[in-house]
C-alpha positions as a printed NumPy array, in Angstrom:
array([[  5.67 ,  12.132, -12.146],
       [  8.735,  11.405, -13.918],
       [  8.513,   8.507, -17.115],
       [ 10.689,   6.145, -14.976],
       [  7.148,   6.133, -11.852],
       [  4.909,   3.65 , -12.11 ],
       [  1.105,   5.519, -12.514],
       [ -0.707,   5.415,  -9.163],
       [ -4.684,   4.808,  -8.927],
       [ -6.16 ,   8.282,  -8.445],
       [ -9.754,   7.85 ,  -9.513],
       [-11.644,   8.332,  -5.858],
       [-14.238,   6.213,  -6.84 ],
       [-11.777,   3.149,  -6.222],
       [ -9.194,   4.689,  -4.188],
       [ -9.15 ,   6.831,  -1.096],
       [ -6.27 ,   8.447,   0.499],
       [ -5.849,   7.961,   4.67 ],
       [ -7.219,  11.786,   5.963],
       [ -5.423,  11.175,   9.218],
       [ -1.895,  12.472,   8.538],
       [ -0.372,  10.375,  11.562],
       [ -0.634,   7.865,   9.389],
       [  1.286,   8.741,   6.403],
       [  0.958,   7.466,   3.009],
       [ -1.517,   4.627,   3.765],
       [ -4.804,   3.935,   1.129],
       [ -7.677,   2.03 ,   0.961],
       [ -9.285,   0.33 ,  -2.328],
       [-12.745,   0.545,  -2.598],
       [-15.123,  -2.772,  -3.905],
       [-17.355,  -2.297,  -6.302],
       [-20.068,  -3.29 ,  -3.353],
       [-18.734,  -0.526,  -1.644],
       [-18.319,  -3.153,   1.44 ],
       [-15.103,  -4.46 ,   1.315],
       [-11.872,  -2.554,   1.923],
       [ -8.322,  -3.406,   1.366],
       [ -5.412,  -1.629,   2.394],
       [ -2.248,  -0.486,   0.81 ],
       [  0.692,   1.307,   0.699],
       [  2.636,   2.296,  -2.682],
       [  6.542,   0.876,  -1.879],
       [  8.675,   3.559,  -3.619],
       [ 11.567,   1.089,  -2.793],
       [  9.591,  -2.183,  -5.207],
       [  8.215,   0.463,  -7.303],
       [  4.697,  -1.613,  -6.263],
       [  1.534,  -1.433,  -4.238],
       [  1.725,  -3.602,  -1.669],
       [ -1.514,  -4.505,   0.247],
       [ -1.434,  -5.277,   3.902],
       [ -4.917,  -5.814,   5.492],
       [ -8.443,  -5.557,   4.562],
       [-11.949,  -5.6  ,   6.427],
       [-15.402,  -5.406,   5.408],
       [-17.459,  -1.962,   6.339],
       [-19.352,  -0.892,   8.455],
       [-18.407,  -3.973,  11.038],
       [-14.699,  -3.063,  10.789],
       [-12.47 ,   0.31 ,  12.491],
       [-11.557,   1.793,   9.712],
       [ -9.309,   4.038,  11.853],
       [ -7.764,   0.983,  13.359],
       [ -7.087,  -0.856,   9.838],
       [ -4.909,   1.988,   8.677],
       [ -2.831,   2.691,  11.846],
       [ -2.319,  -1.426,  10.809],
       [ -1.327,  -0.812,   6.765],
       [  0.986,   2.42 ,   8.248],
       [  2.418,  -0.2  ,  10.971],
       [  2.919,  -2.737,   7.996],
       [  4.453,  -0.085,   5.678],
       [  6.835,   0.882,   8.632],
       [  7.999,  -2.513,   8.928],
       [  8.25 ,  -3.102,   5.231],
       [ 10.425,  -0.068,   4.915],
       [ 12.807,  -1.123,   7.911],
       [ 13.311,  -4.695,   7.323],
       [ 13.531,  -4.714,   3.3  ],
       [ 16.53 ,  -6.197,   1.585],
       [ 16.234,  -5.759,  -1.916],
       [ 16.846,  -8.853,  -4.009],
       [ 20.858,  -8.969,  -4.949],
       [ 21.759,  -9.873,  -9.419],
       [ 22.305, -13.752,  -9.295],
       [ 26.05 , -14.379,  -8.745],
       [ 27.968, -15.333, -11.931],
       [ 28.926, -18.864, -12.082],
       [ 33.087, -19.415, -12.587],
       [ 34.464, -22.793, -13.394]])
């Protein structure tokens, strides 16, 4: 990871990485209940996480919620502008 990266969570007590490739780079935080899930995808455009869905195990298809974040994450990545320097002010 080069200096200029921001650090990605890695511990897999919090953090769990999709295993269905189809999907890509999708993740899912883990709640300290172990109940609650939230989705997310690390935006190498922002330099962020950005989180996209959650649901709340076992009532949710957890299957289904990241074929959702990987749907998000394909929008994201199409239809991002990034935001342009303010334009100088002339008199």
């Amino acid at each position: 990871m080069a200096a200029h990266e921001p650090k990605r969570v890695t511990n897999r007590k919090w953090v769990a990485k999709c295993a269905n490739k189809n999907y890509g780079e999708v993740y899912e935080a883990l709640a300290y209940s172990m109940e609650a899930r939230m989705m997310f995808f690390y935006s190498e455009i922002e330099k962020a996480i950005v989180c996209t869905n959650g649901c709340w195990k076992p009532s949710c298809n957890q299957n289904q919620e990241f074929a959702n974040c990987s749907k998000f994450k394909t929008c994201f990545e199409k239809l991002y502008v990034p935001k342009s320097p303010p334009a100088k002010r002339t008199r």
